[in-house]
Amino acid sequence: MKTAEAVTLVAARLAAAGIEEPRREARILLAASLGVDAAGLLMRDNIDEALFAPFLARRESREPLAYILGHREFWGLEFFTSPATLIPRPDTETLIEAALTVFPNRRSVQSVLDLGTGSGCLLLAALYEFPEAFGVGVDISTAAALLARGNAKRLGLSERAAFLTGNWAESLGTKFDLILSNPPYIPSADIDGLMPEVQNFEPNSALNGGADGLVAYRTIMGALPTLLAPCGSAILELGLSQLEKVTDLAENAGFTTAVRADLAGHPRALVIRAK
Ligand code: GLN
């Protein structure tokens, strides 16, 4: 089949499956099925349908593009993805922006902790920016910790990163300059309303924040007095409409807070410090 026809056919099937940017995704899927980039696709005259049919069927079932491709960019760095963890999202980059504002001297951060590290994207982006820091990523899922370790190797950061499996901070007894977390924060009853890509494919344990969406924040807040160095900052991702509630939790635990918005203007990162 001519490549231009294939783009049209794949885009039409993706549009019928309810996908928002069908032509863009069609080009990405076709290029990936040939093992080439976008420029490589333009140079092909023909493409065999048998090559792209499996990728197309997966995307029509609303499997996320990042799981099909096996990678996703975050903070300009390339991460392996797997269904064991949440796919890195642009909103989460707000936490790294906040960390750079809090610690303008890049050499002042010696230790970083990422609670619920998943793919490792937050920890590894932080280690990339803070060249003197050593980081620890904790996840309840062994598969997630292994993926994060693979990402550390891929990015050349494995000498400054350690990953362990554990239930939040239970296994930790030291203090950290910077603590990052994108905890599960979707209220359980809202999971059914999420996009099929998220609801059917991303791990529930990385999304489901319990009845009020705040279960993980309570656990983290309880651990912060032990974990946060005296001049340290914890930066937590916030879900929609959670700013006030998570701020209350932090202030009741004796901390001060500041907020940073994402590109859409939503309060997305809560910076928590000792008073
Ligand atoms: N931002 C994700 C979503 O809305 C949720 C991530 C999370 O629960 N931490 O799909």
PDB file of C-alpha atoms and ligand atoms in Angstrom:
ATOM      1  CA  MET A   1       0.000   0.000   0.000  1.00  0.00           C
ATOM      2  CA  LYS A   2       1.239   3.528  -0.720  1.00  0.00           C
ATOM      3  CA  THR A   3       2.444   5.241   2.466  1.00  0.00           C
ATOM      4  CA  ALA A   4       0.090   8.216   1.949  1.00  0.00           C
ATOM      5  CA  GLU A   5      -2.870   5.820   1.626  1.00  0.00           C
ATOM      6  CA  ALA A   6      -1.762   4.014   4.767  1.00  0.00           C
ATOM      7  CA  VAL A   7      -1.694   7.303   6.699  1.00  0.00           C
ATOM      8  CA  THR A   8      -5.249   8.056   5.541  1.00  0.00           C
ATOM      9  CA  LEU A   9      -6.507   4.554   6.337  1.00  0.00           C
ATOM     10  CA  VAL A  10      -4.903   4.376   9.784  1.00  0.00           C
ATOM     11  CA  ALA A  11      -6.065   7.924  10.622  1.00  0.00           C
ATOM     12  CA  ALA A  12      -9.657   7.079   9.620  1.00  0.00           C
ATOM     13  CA  ARG A  13      -9.649   3.939  11.784  1.00  0.00           C
ATOM     14  CA  LEU A  14      -8.175   5.880  14.744  1.00  0.00           C
ATOM     15  CA  ALA A  15     -10.737   8.676  14.320  1.00  0.00           C
ATOM     16  CA  ALA A  16     -13.539   6.070  14.316  1.00  0.00           C
ATOM     17  CA  ALA A  17     -12.099   4.705  17.576  1.00  0.00           C
ATOM     18  CA  GLY A  18     -12.482   8.170  19.139  1.00  0.00           C
ATOM     19  CA  ILE A  19      -8.834   9.209  19.103  1.00  0.00           C
ATOM     20  CA  GLU A  20      -8.275  12.972  19.114  1.00  0.00           C
ATOM     21  CA  GLU A  21      -5.307  13.561  16.821  1.00  0.00           C
ATOM     22  CA  PRO A  22      -5.704  10.694  14.362  1.00  0.00           C
ATOM     23  CA  ARG A  23      -3.345  11.873  11.608  1.00  0.00           C
ATOM     24  CA  ARG A  24      -0.532  12.692  13.977  1.00  0.00           C
ATOM     25  CA  GLU A  25      -0.886   9.338  15.720  1.00  0.00           C
ATOM     26  CA  ALA A  26      -1.218   7.515  12.387  1.00  0.00           C
ATOM     27  CA  ARG A  27       2.182   8.832  11.326  1.00  0.00           C
ATOM     28  CA  ILE A  28       3.732   7.916  14.658  1.00  0.00           C
ATOM     29  CA  LEU A  29       2.308   4.372  14.572  1.00  0.00           C
ATOM     30  CA  LEU A  30       3.362   3.793  10.963  1.00  0.00           C
ATOM     31  CA  ALA A  31       6.873   5.070  11.590  1.00  0.00           C
ATOM     32  CA  ALA A  32       7.166   2.884  14.700  1.00  0.00           C
ATOM     33  CA  SER A  33       5.936  -0.203  12.852  1.00  0.00           C
ATOM     34  CA  LEU A  34       8.731   0.354  10.299  1.00  0.00           C
ATOM     35  CA  GLY A  35      11.255   1.119  13.033  1.00  0.00           C
ATOM     36  CA  VAL A  36      11.969   4.586  11.605  1.00  0.00           C
ATOM     37  CA  ASP A  37      11.331   8.180  12.694  1.00  0.00           C
ATOM     38  CA  ALA A  38       8.941  10.704  11.108  1.00  0.00           C
ATOM     39  CA  ALA A  39      11.487  11.711   8.447  1.00  0.00           C
ATOM     40  CA  GLY A  40      12.109   8.034   7.650  1.00  0.00           C
ATOM     41  CA  LEU A  41       8.401   7.500   7.077  1.00  0.00           C
ATOM     42  CA  LEU A  42       8.293  10.316   4.492  1.00  0.00           C
ATOM     43  CA  MET A  43      11.021   8.569   2.536  1.00  0.00           C
ATOM     44  CA  ARG A  44       9.049   5.315   2.218  1.00  0.00           C
ATOM     45  CA  ASP A  45       6.807   4.868  -0.827  1.00  0.00           C
ATOM     46  CA  ASN A  46       5.125   1.689   0.305  1.00  0.00           C
ATOM     47  CA  ILE A  47       4.206   0.004   3.532  1.00  0.00           C
ATOM     48  CA  ASP A  48       2.960  -3.524   4.095  1.00  0.00           C
ATOM     49  CA  GLU A  49      -0.329  -3.616   6.018  1.00  0.00           C
ATOM     50  CA  ALA A  50       0.789  -6.720   7.946  1.00  0.00           C
ATOM     51  CA  LEU A  51       3.505  -4.577   9.555  1.00  0.00           C
ATOM     52  CA  PHE A  52       1.242  -1.943  11.035  1.00  0.00           C
ATOM     53  CA  ALA A  53      -1.976  -3.963  11.602  1.00  0.00           C
ATOM     54  CA  PRO A  54      -1.004  -5.157  15.131  1.00  0.00           C
ATOM     55  CA  PHE A  55      -0.082  -1.630  16.292  1.00  0.00           C
ATOM     56  CA  LEU A  56      -3.268  -0.223  14.809  1.00  0.00           C
ATOM     57  CA  ALA A  57      -5.446  -2.855  16.502  1.00  0.00           C
ATOM     58  CA  ARG A  58      -3.842  -2.084  19.864  1.00  0.00           C
ATOM     59  CA  ARG A  59      -4.375   1.657  19.518  1.00  0.00           C
ATOM     60  CA  GLU A  60      -7.983   1.117  18.328  1.00  0.00           C
ATOM     61  CA  SER A  61      -8.581  -0.721  21.609  1.00  0.00           C
ATOM     62  CA  ARG A  62      -7.465   2.571  23.240  1.00  0.00           C
ATOM     63  CA  GLU A  63      -4.219   1.166  24.575  1.00  0.00           C
ATOM     64  CA  PRO A  64      -2.076   4.280  25.246  1.00  0.00           C
ATOM     65  CA  LEU A  65       0.393   5.191  22.520  1.00  0.00           C
ATOM     66  CA  ALA A  66       3.257   5.239  25.030  1.00  0.00           C
ATOM     67  CA  TYR A  67       2.684   1.566  25.951  1.00  0.00           C
ATOM     68  CA  ILE A  68       2.633   0.563  22.278  1.00  0.00           C
ATOM     69  CA  LEU A  69       5.804   2.505  21.495  1.00  0.00           C
ATOM     70  CA  GLY A  70       7.483   1.530  24.785  1.00  0.00           C
ATOM     71  CA  HIS A  71       8.805   4.991  25.517  1.00  0.00           C
ATOM     72  CA  ARG A  72       7.744   8.552  26.402  1.00  0.00           C
ATOM     73  CA  GLU A  73       9.589  11.815  26.798  1.00  0.00           C
ATOM     74  CA  PHE A  74       9.572  13.620  30.130  1.00  0.00           C
ATOM     75  CA  TRP A  75      11.554  16.791  30.896  1.00  0.00           C
ATOM     76  CA  GLY A  76      13.344  16.327  27.568  1.00  0.00           C
ATOM     77  CA  LEU A  77      14.577  12.870  28.632  1.00  0.00           C
ATOM     78  CA  GLU A  78      13.478   9.563  27.103  1.00  0.00           C
ATOM     79  CA  PHE A  79      11.893   7.002  29.457  1.00  0.00           C
ATOM     80  CA  PHE A  80      10.943   3.361  28.922  1.00  0.00           C
ATOM     81  CA  THR A  81       7.252   2.785  29.663  1.00  0.00           C
ATOM     82  CA  SER A  82       5.406  -0.323  30.777  1.00  0.00           C
ATOM     83  CA  PRO A  83       1.895  -1.090  32.024  1.00  0.00           C
ATOM     84  CA  ALA A  84       3.458  -1.532  35.486  1.00  0.00           C
ATOM     85  CA  THR A  85       3.546   2.253  35.911  1.00  0.00           C
ATOM     86  CA  LEU A  86       1.762   5.451  35.034  1.00  0.00           C
ATOM     87  CA  ILE A  87       2.931   7.044  31.785  1.00  0.00           C
ATOM     88  CA  PRO A  88       4.968  10.210  32.495  1.00  0.00           C
ATOM     89  CA  ARG A  89       2.798  13.296  31.914  1.00  0.00           C
ATOM     90  CA  PRO A  90       3.654  16.903  31.067  1.00  0.00           C
ATOM     91  CA  ASP A  91       1.696  18.150  34.128  1.00  0.00           C
ATOM     92  CA  THR A  92       4.147  16.339  36.363  1.00  0.00           C
ATOM     93  CA  GLU A  93       7.009  18.411  34.932  1.00  0.00           C
ATOM     94  CA  THR A  94       5.567  21.260  37.050  1.00  0.00           C
ATOM     95  CA  LEU A  95       7.167  19.574  40.093  1.00  0.00           C
ATOM     96  CA  ILE A  96      10.626  19.783  38.515  1.00  0.00           C
ATOM     97  CA  GLU A  97      10.063  23.455  37.630  1.00  0.00           C
ATOM     98  CA  ALA A  98       9.073  24.068  41.254  1.00  0.00           C
ATOM     99  CA  ALA A  99      12.182  22.247  42.521  1.00  0.00           C
ATOM    100  CA  LEU A 100      14.425  24.438  40.355  1.00  0.00           C
ATOM    101  CA  THR A 101      12.753  27.548  41.780  1.00  0.00           C
ATOM    102  CA  VAL A 102      13.125  26.344  45.359  1.00  0.00           C
ATOM    103  CA  PHE A 103      16.795  25.362  44.881  1.00  0.00           C
ATOM    104  CA  PRO A 104      18.297  27.904  42.442  1.00  0.00           C
ATOM    105  CA  ASN A 105      21.765  26.694  43.449  1.00  0.00           C
ATOM    106  CA  ARG A 106      21.854  23.323  41.702  1.00  0.00           C
ATOM    107  CA  ARG A 107      24.673  22.074  43.910  1.00  0.00           C
ATOM    108  CA  SER A 108      22.778  22.637  47.156  1.00  0.00           C
ATOM    109  CA  VAL A 109      20.675  19.484  46.763  1.00  0.00           C
ATOM    110  CA  GLN A 110      22.507  16.409  48.038  1.00  0.00           C
ATOM    111  CA  SER A 111      19.656  13.941  48.484  1.00  0.00           C
ATOM    112  CA  VAL A 112      16.369  13.351  46.704  1.00  0.00           C
ATOM    113  CA  LEU A 113      13.544  10.951  47.556  1.00  0.00           C
ATOM    114  CA  ASP A 114      10.717  10.034  45.173  1.00  0.00           C
ATOM    115  CA  LEU A 115       7.786   8.319  46.877  1.00  0.00           C
ATOM    116  CA  GLY A 116       5.847   6.097  44.452  1.00  0.00           C
ATOM    117  CA  THR A 117       8.510   6.502  41.790  1.00  0.00           C
ATOM    118  CA  GLY A 118       6.797   4.479  39.031  1.00  0.00           C
ATOM    119  CA  SER A 119       8.865   4.898  35.859  1.00  0.00           C
ATOM    120  CA  GLY A 120      11.365   6.963  37.877  1.00  0.00           C
ATOM    121  CA  CYS A 121      10.633  10.062  35.813  1.00  0.00           C
ATOM    122  CA  LEU A 122      10.511  12.554  38.708  1.00  0.00           C
ATOM    123  CA  LEU A 123      13.574  11.208  40.503  1.00  0.00           C
ATOM    124  CA  LEU A 124      15.676  10.939  37.355  1.00  0.00           C
ATOM    125  CA  ALA A 125      14.715  14.378  36.019  1.00  0.00           C
ATOM    126  CA  ALA A 126      15.697  15.786  39.445  1.00  0.00           C
ATOM    127  CA  LEU A 127      19.050  13.957  39.426  1.00  0.00           C
ATOM    128  CA  TYR A 128      19.658  15.262  35.926  1.00  0.00           C
ATOM    129  CA  GLU A 129      19.139  18.838  37.172  1.00  0.00           C
ATOM    130  CA  PHE A 130      20.926  18.510  40.538  1.00  0.00           C
ATOM    131  CA  PRO A 131      24.332  17.106  39.638  1.00  0.00           C
ATOM    132  CA  GLU A 132      25.583  16.508  43.202  1.00  0.00           C
ATOM    133  CA  ALA A 133      22.475  14.686  44.381  1.00  0.00           C
ATOM    134  CA  PHE A 134      21.987  11.021  45.153  1.00  0.00           C
ATOM    135  CA  GLY A 135      18.410   9.807  44.842  1.00  0.00           C
ATOM    136  CA  VAL A 136      16.206   7.064  46.212  1.00  0.00           C
ATOM    137  CA  GLY A 137      13.020   5.953  44.463  1.00  0.00           C
ATOM    138  CA  VAL A 138      10.504   3.823  46.357  1.00  0.00           C
ATOM    139  CA  ASP A 139       7.592   1.943  44.858  1.00  0.00           C
ATOM    140  CA  ILE A 140       5.246  -0.725  46.185  1.00  0.00           C
ATOM    141  CA  SER A 141       5.574  -2.529  42.836  1.00  0.00           C
ATOM    142  CA  THR A 142       8.712  -4.538  42.053  1.00  0.00           C
ATOM    143  CA  ALA A 143       7.996  -4.225  38.327  1.00  0.00           C
ATOM    144  CA  ALA A 144       7.920  -0.442  38.704  1.00  0.00           C
ATOM    145  CA  ALA A 145      11.221  -0.376  40.634  1.00  0.00           C
ATOM    146  CA  LEU A 146      12.829  -2.511  37.908  1.00  0.00           C
ATOM    147  CA  LEU A 147      11.537  -0.238  35.151  1.00  0.00           C
ATOM    148  CA  ALA A 148      12.826   2.814  37.024  1.00  0.00           C
ATOM    149  CA  ARG A 149      16.219   1.145  37.406  1.00  0.00           C
ATOM    150  CA  GLY A 150      16.303   0.487  33.663  1.00  0.00           C
ATOM    151  CA  ASN A 151      15.485   4.138  33.050  1.00  0.00           C
ATOM    152  CA  ALA A 152      18.319   5.236  35.350  1.00  0.00           C
ATOM    153  CA  LYS A 153      20.712   3.109  33.291  1.00  0.00           C
ATOM    154  CA  ARG A 154      19.343   4.417  30.004  1.00  0.00           C
ATOM    155  CA  LEU A 155      19.894   8.002  31.154  1.00  0.00           C
ATOM    156  CA  GLY A 156      23.365   7.384  32.575  1.00  0.00           C
ATOM    157  CA  LEU A 157      22.163   8.188  36.103  1.00  0.00           C
ATOM    158  CA  SER A 158      22.343   4.762  37.746  1.00  0.00           C
ATOM    159  CA  GLU A 159      25.417   5.593  39.827  1.00  0.00           C
ATOM    160  CA  ARG A 160      23.419   8.277  41.626  1.00  0.00           C
ATOM    161  CA  ALA A 161      20.104   6.422  41.954  1.00  0.00           C
ATOM    162  CA  ALA A 162      18.846   3.538  44.077  1.00  0.00           C
ATOM    163  CA  PHE A 163      15.425   1.958  43.845  1.00  0.00           C
ATOM    164  CA  LEU A 164      13.641  -0.125  46.411  1.00  0.00           C
ATOM    165  CA  THR A 165      10.271  -1.687  46.865  1.00  0.00           C
ATOM    166  CA  GLY A 166       8.347  -0.662  49.917  1.00  0.00           C
ATOM    167  CA  ASN A 167       5.164   0.812  51.278  1.00  0.00           C
ATOM    168  CA  TRP A 168       5.721   4.573  51.004  1.00  0.00           C
ATOM    169  CA  ALA A 169       8.361   5.616  53.554  1.00  0.00           C
ATOM    170  CA  GLU A 170       8.140   2.586  55.861  1.00  0.00           C
ATOM    171  CA  SER A 171      11.656   1.364  55.117  1.00  0.00           C
ATOM    172  CA  LEU A 172      13.364   4.767  55.340  1.00  0.00           C
ATOM    173  CA  GLY A 173      15.045   6.368  58.315  1.00  0.00           C
ATOM    174  CA  THR A 174      17.187   9.151  56.833  1.00  0.00           C
ATOM    175  CA  LYS A 175      16.440  12.733  55.826  1.00  0.00           C
ATOM    176  CA  PHE A 176      16.294  14.195  52.320  1.00  0.00           C
ATOM    177  CA  ASP A 177      16.776  17.726  50.950  1.00  0.00           C
ATOM    178  CA  LEU A 178      14.139  17.246  48.269  1.00  0.00           C
ATOM    179  CA  ILE A 179      11.170  14.889  48.435  1.00  0.00           C
ATOM    180  CA  LEU A 180       9.028  14.450  45.349  1.00  0.00           C
ATOM    181  CA  SER A 181       5.822  12.507  44.865  1.00  0.00           C
ATOM    182  CA  ASN A 182       3.065  12.082  42.332  1.00  0.00           C
ATOM    183  CA  PRO A 183       0.833   9.907  44.514  1.00  0.00           C
ATOM    184  CA  PRO A 184      -2.396   8.225  43.411  1.00  0.00           C
ATOM    185  CA  TYR A 185      -5.020  10.939  43.913  1.00  0.00           C
ATOM    186  CA  ILE A 186      -8.130  10.143  41.900  1.00  0.00           C
ATOM    187  CA  PRO A 187     -11.149   9.546  44.189  1.00  0.00           C
ATOM    188  CA  SER A 188     -12.172   5.875  43.735  1.00  0.00           C
ATOM    189  CA  ALA A 189     -15.634   6.771  42.445  1.00  0.00           C
ATOM    190  CA  ASP A 190     -14.126   8.935  39.664  1.00  0.00           C
ATOM    191  CA  ILE A 191     -11.990   6.168  38.139  1.00  0.00           C
ATOM    192  CA  ASP A 192     -14.936   5.006  35.983  1.00  0.00           C
ATOM    193  CA  GLY A 193     -15.132   8.459  34.373  1.00  0.00           C
ATOM    194  CA  LEU A 194     -11.496   8.558  33.206  1.00  0.00           C
ATOM    195  CA  MET A 195     -10.481   8.193  29.554  1.00  0.00           C
ATOM    196  CA  PRO A 196     -10.355   4.547  28.424  1.00  0.00           C
ATOM    197  CA  GLU A 197      -6.573   4.781  27.987  1.00  0.00           C
ATOM    198  CA  VAL A 198      -6.169   5.625  31.668  1.00  0.00           C
ATOM    199  CA  GLN A 199      -9.031   3.608  33.155  1.00  0.00           C
ATOM    200  CA  ASN A 200      -8.395   0.352  31.268  1.00  0.00           C
ATOM    201  CA  PHE A 201      -4.620   0.333  30.898  1.00  0.00           C
ATOM    202  CA  GLU A 202      -2.799   2.374  33.529  1.00  0.00           C
ATOM    203  CA  PRO A 203      -2.316   0.724  36.934  1.00  0.00           C
ATOM    204  CA  ASN A 204      -5.146   1.363  39.374  1.00  0.00           C
ATOM    205  CA  SER A 205      -2.620   1.415  42.231  1.00  0.00           C
ATOM    206  CA  ALA A 206      -0.988   4.497  40.656  1.00  0.00           C
ATOM    207  CA  LEU A 207      -4.300   6.343  40.216  1.00  0.00           C
ATOM    208  CA  ASN A 208      -6.700   5.363  42.973  1.00  0.00           C
ATOM    209  CA  GLY A 209      -6.419   7.713  45.936  1.00  0.00           C
ATOM    210  CA  GLY A 210      -9.167   6.052  47.999  1.00  0.00           C
ATOM    211  CA  ALA A 211     -12.664   7.333  48.760  1.00  0.00           C
ATOM    212  CA  ASP A 212     -11.692  11.032  48.990  1.00  0.00           C
ATOM    213  CA  GLY A 213      -8.524  10.816  46.859  1.00  0.00           C
ATOM    214  CA  LEU A 214      -6.394  11.882  49.834  1.00  0.00           C
ATOM    215  CA  VAL A 215      -5.308   8.575  51.395  1.00  0.00           C
ATOM    216  CA  ALA A 216      -1.741   8.699  50.038  1.00  0.00           C
ATOM    217  CA  TYR A 217      -1.312  12.387  50.968  1.00  0.00           C
ATOM    218  CA  ARG A 218      -2.201  11.572  54.591  1.00  0.00           C
ATOM    219  CA  THR A 219       0.406   8.811  54.702  1.00  0.00           C
ATOM    220  CA  ILE A 220       3.049  11.042  53.122  1.00  0.00           C
ATOM    221  CA  MET A 221       2.273  13.962  55.438  1.00  0.00           C
ATOM    222  CA  GLY A 222       2.638  11.661  58.449  1.00  0.00           C
ATOM    223  CA  ALA A 223       6.093  10.611  57.233  1.00  0.00           C
ATOM    224  CA  LEU A 224       7.439  14.062  56.298  1.00  0.00           C
ATOM    225  CA  PRO A 225       8.495  15.191  59.796  1.00  0.00           C
ATOM    226  CA  THR A 226      10.920  12.229  59.904  1.00  0.00           C
ATOM    227  CA  LEU A 227      12.020  12.434  56.257  1.00  0.00           C
ATOM    228  CA  LEU A 228      12.456  16.114  55.472  1.00  0.00           C
ATOM    229  CA  ALA A 229      15.824  17.754  56.169  1.00  0.00           C
ATOM    230  CA  PRO A 230      15.544  21.035  58.180  1.00  0.00           C
ATOM    231  CA  CYS A 231      16.009  23.249  55.074  1.00  0.00           C
ATOM    232  CA  GLY A 232      14.414  20.743  52.729  1.00  0.00           C
ATOM    233  CA  SER A 233      11.282  20.904  50.587  1.00  0.00           C
ATOM    234  CA  ALA A 234       8.709  18.302  49.683  1.00  0.00           C
ATOM    235  CA  ILE A 235       6.905  18.863  46.395  1.00  0.00           C
ATOM    236  CA  LEU A 236       3.699  16.923  45.802  1.00  0.00           C
ATOM    237  CA  GLU A 237       1.566  16.723  42.670  1.00  0.00           C
ATOM    238  CA  LEU A 238      -2.051  17.793  43.154  1.00  0.00           C
ATOM    239  CA  GLY A 239      -5.186  16.552  41.437  1.00  0.00           C
ATOM    240  CA  LEU A 240      -7.942  18.904  40.347  1.00  0.00           C
ATOM    241  CA  SER A 241      -9.661  20.698  43.268  1.00  0.00           C
ATOM    242  CA  GLN A 242      -7.229  19.280  45.827  1.00  0.00           C
ATOM    243  CA  LEU A 243      -5.205  22.403  46.615  1.00  0.00           C
ATOM    244  CA  GLU A 244      -7.127  23.416  49.754  1.00  0.00           C
ATOM    245  CA  LYS A 245      -7.435  19.951  51.199  1.00  0.00           C
ATOM    246  CA  VAL A 246      -3.783  19.006  50.746  1.00  0.00           C
ATOM    247  CA  THR A 247      -2.691  22.452  52.006  1.00  0.00           C
ATOM    248  CA  ASP A 248      -4.779  21.842  55.158  1.00  0.00           C
ATOM    249  CA  LEU A 249      -3.139  18.450  55.662  1.00  0.00           C
ATOM    250  CA  ALA A 250       0.328  20.025  55.349  1.00  0.00           C
ATOM    251  CA  GLU A 251      -0.467  22.963  57.638  1.00  0.00           C
ATOM    252  CA  ASN A 252      -2.030  20.694  60.257  1.00  0.00           C
ATOM    253  CA  ALA A 253       1.226  18.710  60.188  1.00  0.00           C
ATOM    254  CA  GLY A 254       3.093  21.957  61.018  1.00  0.00           C
ATOM    255  CA  PHE A 255       4.447  22.914  57.568  1.00  0.00           C
ATOM    256  CA  THR A 256       4.169  26.022  55.384  1.00  0.00           C
ATOM    257  CA  THR A 257       3.118  25.692  51.747  1.00  0.00           C
ATOM    258  CA  ALA A 258       3.371  27.410  48.367  1.00  0.00           C
ATOM    259  CA  VAL A 259       1.757  26.438  45.097  1.00  0.00           C
ATOM    260  CA  ARG A 260       2.820  26.300  41.455  1.00  0.00           C
ATOM    261  CA  ALA A 261       0.408  26.067  38.524  1.00  0.00           C
ATOM    262  CA  ASP A 262       0.808  23.875  35.433  1.00  0.00           C
ATOM    263  CA  LEU A 263       0.662  25.193  31.848  1.00  0.00           C
ATOM    264  CA  ALA A 264      -3.140  24.997  31.876  1.00  0.00           C
ATOM    265  CA  GLY A 265      -3.211  27.237  34.965  1.00  0.00           C
ATOM    266  CA  HIS A 266      -4.276  24.494  37.404  1.00  0.00           C
ATOM    267  CA  PRO A 267      -2.579  24.408  40.822  1.00  0.00           C
ATOM    268  CA  ARG A 268      -0.407  21.341  40.240  1.00  0.00           C
ATOM    269  CA  ALA A 269       2.563  21.310  42.613  1.00  0.00           C
ATOM    270  CA  LEU A 270       2.433  21.963  46.354  1.00  0.00           C
ATOM    271  CA  VAL A 271       5.764  22.980  47.889  1.00  0.00           C
ATOM    272  CA  ILE A 272       5.934  22.026  51.576  1.00  0.00           C
ATOM    273  CA  ARG A 273       8.576  23.309  53.990  1.00  0.00           C
ATOM    274  CA  ALA A 274       9.265  23.337  57.715  1.00  0.00           C
ATOM    275  CA  LYS A 275       8.121  26.548  59.443  1.00  0.00           C
TER     276      LYS A 275
HETATM  277  N1  GLN B   1      -2.856  12.895  36.370  1.00  0.00           N
HETATM  278  C1  GLN B   1      -3.362  11.564  36.291  1.00  0.00           C
HETATM  279  C2  GLN B   1      -4.687  11.567  35.563  1.00  0.00           C
HETATM  280  O1  GLN B   1      -5.448  12.480  35.686  1.00  0.00           O
HETATM  281  C3  GLN B   1      -3.522  10.930  37.655  1.00  0.00           C
HETATM  282  C4  GLN B   1      -2.221  10.693  38.283  1.00  0.00           C
HETATM  283  C5  GLN B   1      -2.323  10.364  39.735  1.00  0.00           C
HETATM  284  O2  GLN B   1      -3.308   9.838  40.279  1.00  0.00           O
HETATM  285  N2  GLN B   1      -1.293  10.683  40.372  1.00  0.00           N
HETATM  286  O3  GLN B   1      -4.972  10.665  34.827  1.00  0.00           O
END
